[in-house]
Short mmCIF file of C-alpha atoms in Angstrom, two decimals:
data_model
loop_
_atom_site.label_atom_id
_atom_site.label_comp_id
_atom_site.label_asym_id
_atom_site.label_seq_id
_atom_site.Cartn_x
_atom_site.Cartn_y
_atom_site.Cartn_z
CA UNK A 1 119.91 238.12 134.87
CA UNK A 2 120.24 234.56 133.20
CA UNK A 3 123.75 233.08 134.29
CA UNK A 4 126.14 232.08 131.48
CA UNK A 5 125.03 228.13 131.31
CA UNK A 6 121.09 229.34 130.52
CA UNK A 7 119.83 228.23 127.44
CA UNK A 8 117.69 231.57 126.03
CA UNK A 9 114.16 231.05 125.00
CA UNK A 10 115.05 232.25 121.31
CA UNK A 11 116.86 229.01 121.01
CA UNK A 12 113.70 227.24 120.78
CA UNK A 13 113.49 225.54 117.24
CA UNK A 14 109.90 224.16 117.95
CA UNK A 15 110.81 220.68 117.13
CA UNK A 16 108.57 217.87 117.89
CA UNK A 17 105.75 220.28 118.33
CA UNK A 18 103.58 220.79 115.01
CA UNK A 19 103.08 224.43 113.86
CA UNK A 20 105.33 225.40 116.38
CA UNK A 21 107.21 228.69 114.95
CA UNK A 22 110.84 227.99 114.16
CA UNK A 23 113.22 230.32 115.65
CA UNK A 24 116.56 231.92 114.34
CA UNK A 25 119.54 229.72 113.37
CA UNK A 26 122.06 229.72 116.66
CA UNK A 27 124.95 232.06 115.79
CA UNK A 28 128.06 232.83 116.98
CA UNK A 29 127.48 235.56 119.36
CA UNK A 30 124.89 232.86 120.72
CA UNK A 31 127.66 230.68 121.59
CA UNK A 32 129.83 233.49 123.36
CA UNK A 33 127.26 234.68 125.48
CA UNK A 34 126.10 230.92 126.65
CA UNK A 35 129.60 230.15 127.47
CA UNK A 36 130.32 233.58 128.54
CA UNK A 37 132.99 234.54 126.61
CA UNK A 38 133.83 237.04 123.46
CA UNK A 39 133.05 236.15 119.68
CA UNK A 40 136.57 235.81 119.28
CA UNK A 41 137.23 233.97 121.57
CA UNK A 42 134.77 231.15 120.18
CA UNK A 43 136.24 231.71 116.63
CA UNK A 44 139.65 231.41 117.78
CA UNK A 45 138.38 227.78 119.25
CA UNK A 46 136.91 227.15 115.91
CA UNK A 47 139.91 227.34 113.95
CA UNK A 48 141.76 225.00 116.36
CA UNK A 49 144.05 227.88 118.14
CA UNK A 50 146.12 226.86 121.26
CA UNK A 51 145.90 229.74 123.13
CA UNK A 52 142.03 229.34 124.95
CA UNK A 53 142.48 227.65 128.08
CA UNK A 54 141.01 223.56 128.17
CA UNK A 55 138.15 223.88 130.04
CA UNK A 56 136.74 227.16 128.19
CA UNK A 57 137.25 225.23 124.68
CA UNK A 58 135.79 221.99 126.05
CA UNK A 59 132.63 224.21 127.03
CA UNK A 60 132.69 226.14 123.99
CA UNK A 61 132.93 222.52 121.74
CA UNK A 62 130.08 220.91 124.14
CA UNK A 63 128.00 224.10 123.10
CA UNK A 64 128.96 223.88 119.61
CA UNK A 65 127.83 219.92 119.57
CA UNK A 66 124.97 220.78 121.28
CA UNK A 67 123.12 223.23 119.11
CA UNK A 68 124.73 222.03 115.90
CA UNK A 69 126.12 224.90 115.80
CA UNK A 70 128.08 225.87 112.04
CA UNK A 71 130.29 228.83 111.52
CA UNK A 72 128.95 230.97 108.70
CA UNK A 73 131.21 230.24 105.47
CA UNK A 74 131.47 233.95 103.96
CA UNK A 75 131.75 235.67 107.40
CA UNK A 76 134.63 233.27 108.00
CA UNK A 77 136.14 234.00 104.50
CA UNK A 78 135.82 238.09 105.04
CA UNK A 79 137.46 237.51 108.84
CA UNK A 80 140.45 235.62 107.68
CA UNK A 81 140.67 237.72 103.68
CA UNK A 82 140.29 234.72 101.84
CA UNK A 83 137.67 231.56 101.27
CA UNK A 84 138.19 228.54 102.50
CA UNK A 85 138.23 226.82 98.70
CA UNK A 86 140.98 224.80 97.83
CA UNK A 87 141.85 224.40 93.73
CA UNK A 88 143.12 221.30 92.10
CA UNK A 89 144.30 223.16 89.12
CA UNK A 90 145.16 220.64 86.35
CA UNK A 91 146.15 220.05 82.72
CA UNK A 92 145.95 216.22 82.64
CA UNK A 93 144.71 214.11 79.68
CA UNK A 94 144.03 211.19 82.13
CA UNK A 95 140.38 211.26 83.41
CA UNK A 96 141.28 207.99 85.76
CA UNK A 97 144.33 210.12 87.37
CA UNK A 98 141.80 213.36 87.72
CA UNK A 99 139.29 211.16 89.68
CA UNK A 100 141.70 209.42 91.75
CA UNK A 101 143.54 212.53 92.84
CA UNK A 102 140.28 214.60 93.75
CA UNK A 103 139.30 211.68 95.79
CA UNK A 104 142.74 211.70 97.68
CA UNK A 105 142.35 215.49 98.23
CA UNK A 106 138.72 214.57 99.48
CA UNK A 107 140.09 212.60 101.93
CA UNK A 108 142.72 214.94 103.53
CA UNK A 109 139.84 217.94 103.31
CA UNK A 110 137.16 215.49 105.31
CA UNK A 111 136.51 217.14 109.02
CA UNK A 112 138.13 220.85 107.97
CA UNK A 113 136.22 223.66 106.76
CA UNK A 114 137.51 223.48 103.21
CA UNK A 115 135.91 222.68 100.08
CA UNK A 116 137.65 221.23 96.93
CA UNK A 117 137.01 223.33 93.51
CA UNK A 118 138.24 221.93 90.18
CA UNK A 119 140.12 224.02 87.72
CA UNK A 120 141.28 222.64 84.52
CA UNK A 121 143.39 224.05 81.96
CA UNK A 122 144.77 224.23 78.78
CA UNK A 123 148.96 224.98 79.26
CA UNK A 124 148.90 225.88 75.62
CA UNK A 125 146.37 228.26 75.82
CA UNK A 126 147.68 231.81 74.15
CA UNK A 127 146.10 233.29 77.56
CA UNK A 128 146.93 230.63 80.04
CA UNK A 129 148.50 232.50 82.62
CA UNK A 130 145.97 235.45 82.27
CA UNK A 131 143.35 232.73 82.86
CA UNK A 132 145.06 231.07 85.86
CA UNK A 133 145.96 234.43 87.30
CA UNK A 134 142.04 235.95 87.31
CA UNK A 135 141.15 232.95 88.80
CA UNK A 136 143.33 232.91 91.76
CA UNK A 137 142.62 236.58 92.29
CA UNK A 138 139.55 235.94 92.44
CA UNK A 139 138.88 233.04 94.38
CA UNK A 140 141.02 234.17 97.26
CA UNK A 141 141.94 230.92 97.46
CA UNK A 142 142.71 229.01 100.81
CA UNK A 143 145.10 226.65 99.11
CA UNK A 144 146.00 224.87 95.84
CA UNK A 145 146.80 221.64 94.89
CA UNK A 146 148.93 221.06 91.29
CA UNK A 147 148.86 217.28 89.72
CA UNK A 148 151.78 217.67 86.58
CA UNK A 149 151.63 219.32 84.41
CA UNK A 150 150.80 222.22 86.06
CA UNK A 151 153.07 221.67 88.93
CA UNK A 152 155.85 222.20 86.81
CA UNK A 153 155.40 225.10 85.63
CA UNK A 154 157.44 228.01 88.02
CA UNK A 155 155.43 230.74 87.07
CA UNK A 156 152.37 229.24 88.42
CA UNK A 157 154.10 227.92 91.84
CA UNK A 158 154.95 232.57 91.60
CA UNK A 159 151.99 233.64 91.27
CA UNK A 160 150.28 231.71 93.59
CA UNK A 161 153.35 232.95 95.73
CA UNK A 162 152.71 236.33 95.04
CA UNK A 163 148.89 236.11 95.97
CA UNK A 164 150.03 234.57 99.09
CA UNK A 165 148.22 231.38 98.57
CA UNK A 166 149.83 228.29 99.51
CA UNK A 167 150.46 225.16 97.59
CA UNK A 168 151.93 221.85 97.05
CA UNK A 169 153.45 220.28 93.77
CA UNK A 170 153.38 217.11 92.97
CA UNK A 171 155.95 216.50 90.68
CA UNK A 172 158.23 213.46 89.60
CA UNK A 173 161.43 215.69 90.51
CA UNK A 174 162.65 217.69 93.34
CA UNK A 175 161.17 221.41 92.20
CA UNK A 176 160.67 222.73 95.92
CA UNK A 177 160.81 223.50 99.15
CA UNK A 178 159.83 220.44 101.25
CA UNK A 179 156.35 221.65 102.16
CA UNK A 180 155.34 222.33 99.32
CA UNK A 181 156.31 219.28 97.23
CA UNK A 182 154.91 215.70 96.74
CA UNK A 183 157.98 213.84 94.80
CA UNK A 184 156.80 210.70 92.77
CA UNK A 185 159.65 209.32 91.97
CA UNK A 186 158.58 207.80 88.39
CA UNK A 187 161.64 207.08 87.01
CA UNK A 188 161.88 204.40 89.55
CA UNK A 189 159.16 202.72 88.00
CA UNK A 190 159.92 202.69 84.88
CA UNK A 191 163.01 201.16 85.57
CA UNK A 192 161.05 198.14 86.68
CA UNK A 193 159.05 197.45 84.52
CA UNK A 194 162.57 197.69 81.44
CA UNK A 195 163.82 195.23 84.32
CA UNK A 196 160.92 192.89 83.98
CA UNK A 197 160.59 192.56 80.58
CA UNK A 198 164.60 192.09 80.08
CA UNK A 199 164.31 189.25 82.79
CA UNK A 200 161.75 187.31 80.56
CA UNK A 201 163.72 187.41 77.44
CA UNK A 202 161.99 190.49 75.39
CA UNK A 203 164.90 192.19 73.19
CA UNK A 204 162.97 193.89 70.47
CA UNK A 205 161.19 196.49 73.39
CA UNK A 206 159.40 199.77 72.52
CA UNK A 207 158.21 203.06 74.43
CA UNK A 208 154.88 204.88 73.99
CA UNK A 209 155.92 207.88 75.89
CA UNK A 210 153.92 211.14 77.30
CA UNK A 211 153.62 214.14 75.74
CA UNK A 212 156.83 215.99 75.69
CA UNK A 213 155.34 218.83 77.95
CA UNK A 214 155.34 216.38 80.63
CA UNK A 215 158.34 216.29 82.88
CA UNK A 216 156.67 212.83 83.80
CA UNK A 217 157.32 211.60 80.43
CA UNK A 218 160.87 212.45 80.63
CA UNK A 219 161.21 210.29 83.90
CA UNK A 220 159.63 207.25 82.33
CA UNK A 221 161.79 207.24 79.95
CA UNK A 222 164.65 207.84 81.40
CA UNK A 223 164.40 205.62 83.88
CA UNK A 224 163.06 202.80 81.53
CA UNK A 225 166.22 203.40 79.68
CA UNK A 226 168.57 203.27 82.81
CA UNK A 227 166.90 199.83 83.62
CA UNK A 228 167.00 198.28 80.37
CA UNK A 229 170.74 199.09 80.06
CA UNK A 230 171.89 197.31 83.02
CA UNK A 231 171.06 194.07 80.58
CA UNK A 232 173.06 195.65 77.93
CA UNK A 233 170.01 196.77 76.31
CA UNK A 234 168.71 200.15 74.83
CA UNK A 235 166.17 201.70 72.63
CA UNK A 236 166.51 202.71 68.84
CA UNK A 237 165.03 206.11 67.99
CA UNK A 238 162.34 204.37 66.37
CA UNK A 239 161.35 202.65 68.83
CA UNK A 240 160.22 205.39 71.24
CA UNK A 241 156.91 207.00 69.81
CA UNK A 242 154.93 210.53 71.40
CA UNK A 243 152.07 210.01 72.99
CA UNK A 244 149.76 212.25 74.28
CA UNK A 245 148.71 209.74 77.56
CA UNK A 246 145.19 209.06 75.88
CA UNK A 247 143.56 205.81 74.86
CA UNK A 248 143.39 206.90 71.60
CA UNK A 249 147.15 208.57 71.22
CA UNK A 250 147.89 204.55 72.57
CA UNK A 251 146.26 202.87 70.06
CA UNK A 252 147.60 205.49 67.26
CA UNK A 253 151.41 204.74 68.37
CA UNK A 254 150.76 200.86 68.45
CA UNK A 255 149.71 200.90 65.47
CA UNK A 256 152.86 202.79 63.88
CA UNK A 257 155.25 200.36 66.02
CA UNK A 258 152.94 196.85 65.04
CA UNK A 259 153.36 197.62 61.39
CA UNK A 260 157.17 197.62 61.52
CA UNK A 261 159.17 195.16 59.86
CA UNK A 262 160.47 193.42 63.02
CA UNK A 263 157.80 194.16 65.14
CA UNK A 264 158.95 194.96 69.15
CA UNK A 265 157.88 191.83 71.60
CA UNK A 266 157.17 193.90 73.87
CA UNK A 267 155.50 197.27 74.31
CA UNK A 268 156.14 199.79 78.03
CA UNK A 269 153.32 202.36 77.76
CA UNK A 270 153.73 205.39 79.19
CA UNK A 271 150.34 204.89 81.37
CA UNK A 272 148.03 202.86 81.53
CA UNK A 273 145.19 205.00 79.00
CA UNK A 274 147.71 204.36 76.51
CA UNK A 275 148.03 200.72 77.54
CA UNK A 276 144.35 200.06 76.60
CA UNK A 277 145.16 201.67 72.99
CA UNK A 278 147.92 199.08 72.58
CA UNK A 279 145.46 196.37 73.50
CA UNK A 280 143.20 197.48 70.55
CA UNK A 281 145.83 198.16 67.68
CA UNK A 282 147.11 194.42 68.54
CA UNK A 283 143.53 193.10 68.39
CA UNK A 284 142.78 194.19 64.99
CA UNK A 285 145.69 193.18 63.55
CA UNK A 286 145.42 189.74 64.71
CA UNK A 287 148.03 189.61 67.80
CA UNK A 288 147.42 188.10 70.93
CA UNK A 289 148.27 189.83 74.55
CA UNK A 290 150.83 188.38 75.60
CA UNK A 291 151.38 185.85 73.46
CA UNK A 292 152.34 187.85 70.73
CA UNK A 293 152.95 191.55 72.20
CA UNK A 294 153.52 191.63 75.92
CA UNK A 295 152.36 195.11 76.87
CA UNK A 296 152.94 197.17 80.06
CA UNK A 297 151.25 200.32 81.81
CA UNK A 298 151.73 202.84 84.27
CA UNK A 299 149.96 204.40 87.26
CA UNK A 300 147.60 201.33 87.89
CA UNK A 301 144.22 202.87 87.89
CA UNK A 302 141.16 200.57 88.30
CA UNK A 303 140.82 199.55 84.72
CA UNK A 304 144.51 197.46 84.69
CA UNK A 305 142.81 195.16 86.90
CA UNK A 306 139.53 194.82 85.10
CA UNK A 307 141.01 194.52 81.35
CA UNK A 308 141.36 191.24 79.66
CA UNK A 309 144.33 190.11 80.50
CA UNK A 310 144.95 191.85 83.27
CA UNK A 311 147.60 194.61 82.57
CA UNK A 312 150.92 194.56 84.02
CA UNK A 313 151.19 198.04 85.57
CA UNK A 314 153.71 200.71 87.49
CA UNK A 315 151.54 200.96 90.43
CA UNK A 316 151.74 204.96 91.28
CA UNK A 317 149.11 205.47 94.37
CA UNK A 318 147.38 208.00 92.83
CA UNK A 319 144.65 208.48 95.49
CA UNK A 320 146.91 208.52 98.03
CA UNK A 321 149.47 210.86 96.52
CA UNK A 322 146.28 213.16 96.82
CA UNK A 323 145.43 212.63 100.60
CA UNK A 324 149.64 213.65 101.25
CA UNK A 325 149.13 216.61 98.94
CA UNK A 326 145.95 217.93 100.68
CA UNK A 327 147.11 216.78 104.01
CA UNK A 328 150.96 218.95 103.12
CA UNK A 329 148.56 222.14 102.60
CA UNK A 330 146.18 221.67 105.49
CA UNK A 331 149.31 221.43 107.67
CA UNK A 332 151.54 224.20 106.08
CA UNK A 333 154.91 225.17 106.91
CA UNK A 334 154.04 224.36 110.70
CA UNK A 335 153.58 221.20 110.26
CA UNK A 336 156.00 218.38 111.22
CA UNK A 337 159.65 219.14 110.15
CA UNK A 338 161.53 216.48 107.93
CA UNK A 339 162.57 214.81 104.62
CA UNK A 340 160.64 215.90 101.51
CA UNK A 341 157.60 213.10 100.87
CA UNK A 342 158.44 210.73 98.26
CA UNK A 343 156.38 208.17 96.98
CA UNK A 344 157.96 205.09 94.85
CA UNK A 345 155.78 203.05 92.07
CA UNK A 346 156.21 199.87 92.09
CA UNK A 347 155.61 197.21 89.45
CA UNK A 348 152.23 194.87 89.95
CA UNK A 349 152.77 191.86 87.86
CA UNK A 350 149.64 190.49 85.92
CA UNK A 351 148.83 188.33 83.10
CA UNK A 352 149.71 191.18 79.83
CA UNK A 353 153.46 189.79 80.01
CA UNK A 354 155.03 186.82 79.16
CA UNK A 355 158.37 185.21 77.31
CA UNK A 356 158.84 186.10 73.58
CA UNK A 357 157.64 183.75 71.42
CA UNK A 358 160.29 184.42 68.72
#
């Protein structure tokens, strides 16, 4: 009888001999009997369980490295009752904040069995919960990640609750438990970039704020209003303008606050999508950035720093804020005890703001 350490014959592959018949992929069971063991005992060292002994997992990971040896997907999903997928499920206008976040998620997912799968929606939809609800039923999913809008929402945080799927929010506000929150902290920003602009002079200021759906809109301008006050300062009524955080919703508003009488000196976008649109309505009307109209963003994706001038942003580390989320799920409620994780923008200076000229 071959002992334990003896490498069967149906292991073969053939490789490096033409024609030579390829044999069977390596499977689990193949590991347990080389290392002499049980099946479960190999799966429990696959998902990273404490309880095998060091020297049987070392053996069991040599083997693994060895034959290249990769745990079937489906079997692992029908062993544990769910699939290893984890859903970014958004409703986000910004395709710059999309990309950035999946990446970040990418990054926390890299070395784990899980795969990312993208889910966007429409809040508004008539059947938007129906939607969101089939979906999570039916993906059995291992985790989920929710960007804002969706993160606020409480139904969705109970029905993935419900399902027994865990989460993490990432949310400008406190709307959780610890592990299952990101907190962004965007009022913070905001309030530095009112605090810029008041330092250089600007008086006549104006807001292109989010959609009103968006808690994060309600942060930026709250907190732009908290920092412009502490210079005595505050916005009229008409000077704060919906949004919808698109290019095009940017250049719309701009447009509407560029025509006014007395024009603002200065313009704090809600992000920086909307940024670009201000940009555009000033250009066609004759205005130079930041001569004219100094003009600020949020989030800092890759675009503020490749625009002419270079836009004066709220940087919000949008990739990163992803790794933390995806990093919060892979870890769970057993992971390390603490604080909630905040994240604070901070303001990059850049050439789109300057001293009124009038």
């Amino acid at each position: 009888m071959a002992s334990s350490d003896e490498k069967p014959d149906d292991l073969d592959t053939g490789q490096g001999r033409p024609g030579a018949r390829r044999k069977p992929k390596i499977t689990i069971n193949d590991i347990a009997r080389m290392a002499g063991v049980s099946k479960k005992t190999v799966s429990r060292v696959i998902n990273d369980a404490t309880t095998v002994k060091a020297s049987t997992r070392d053996k069991i990971k040599a083997l693994i490295k060895e034959y290249d040896f990769s745990p079937d997907p489906q079997a692992r999903a029908l062993a544990f009752r769910r699939s290893f997928l984890v859903a970014m499920i958004y409703d986000n206008p910004s395709p710059q904040y999309i990309v950035n976040m999946q990446r970040g998620i990418l990054d926390a997912l890299a070395g784990s069995s899980c795969q990312l799968v993208i889910r966007p929606c429409d809040r508004n939809a008539p059947d938007f919960y129906d939607m969101i609800g089939e979906f999570i039923e039916q993906q059995r999913l291992f985790g989920a990640v929710l960007p804002p809008s969706v993160s606020e929402d409480d139904h969705i945080a109970e029905m993935l609750k419900e399902a027994d799927c865990p989460y993490v929010r990432i949310a400008s506000v406190e709307l959780d438990e610890p592990h299952r929150m990101i907190r962004t902290r965007e009022a913070h920003g905001a309030a530095e970039a009112a605090r810029h602009l008041a330092r250089l002079g600007h008086r006549r200021i104006a807001h292109i704020r989010g959609p009103e759906s968006f808690r994060s809109s309600h942060e930026r301008l709250r907190g732009f209003q908290d920092g412009l006050s502490e210079f005595g300062l505050h916005l009229k009524d008409d000077d704060i303008v919906f949004g919808g955080y698109t290019y095009e919703t940017g250049y719309e508003c701009a447009r509407q606050l560029l025509a006014k009488p007395e024009r603002p000196t200065a313009i704090f976008a809600g992000n920086d999508e909307m940024a670009l649109g201000v940009y555009k309505a000033a250009r066609e009307l004759g205005l130079s950035v930041p001569a004219d109209i100094s003009v600020v963003g949020f989030d800092d994706t890759p675009i503020a720093s490749r625009i002419a001038p270079y836009l004066t942003t709220v940087h919000s580390p949008i990739r990163d804020i992803g790794y933390l989320a995806g990093k919060l799920l892979m870890d769970g409620p057993k992971g390390p005890k603490g604080a909630m994780t905040s994240i604070t923008p901070e303001l990059v200076v850049r050439e789109s703001t300057a001293a009124p000229a009038f």
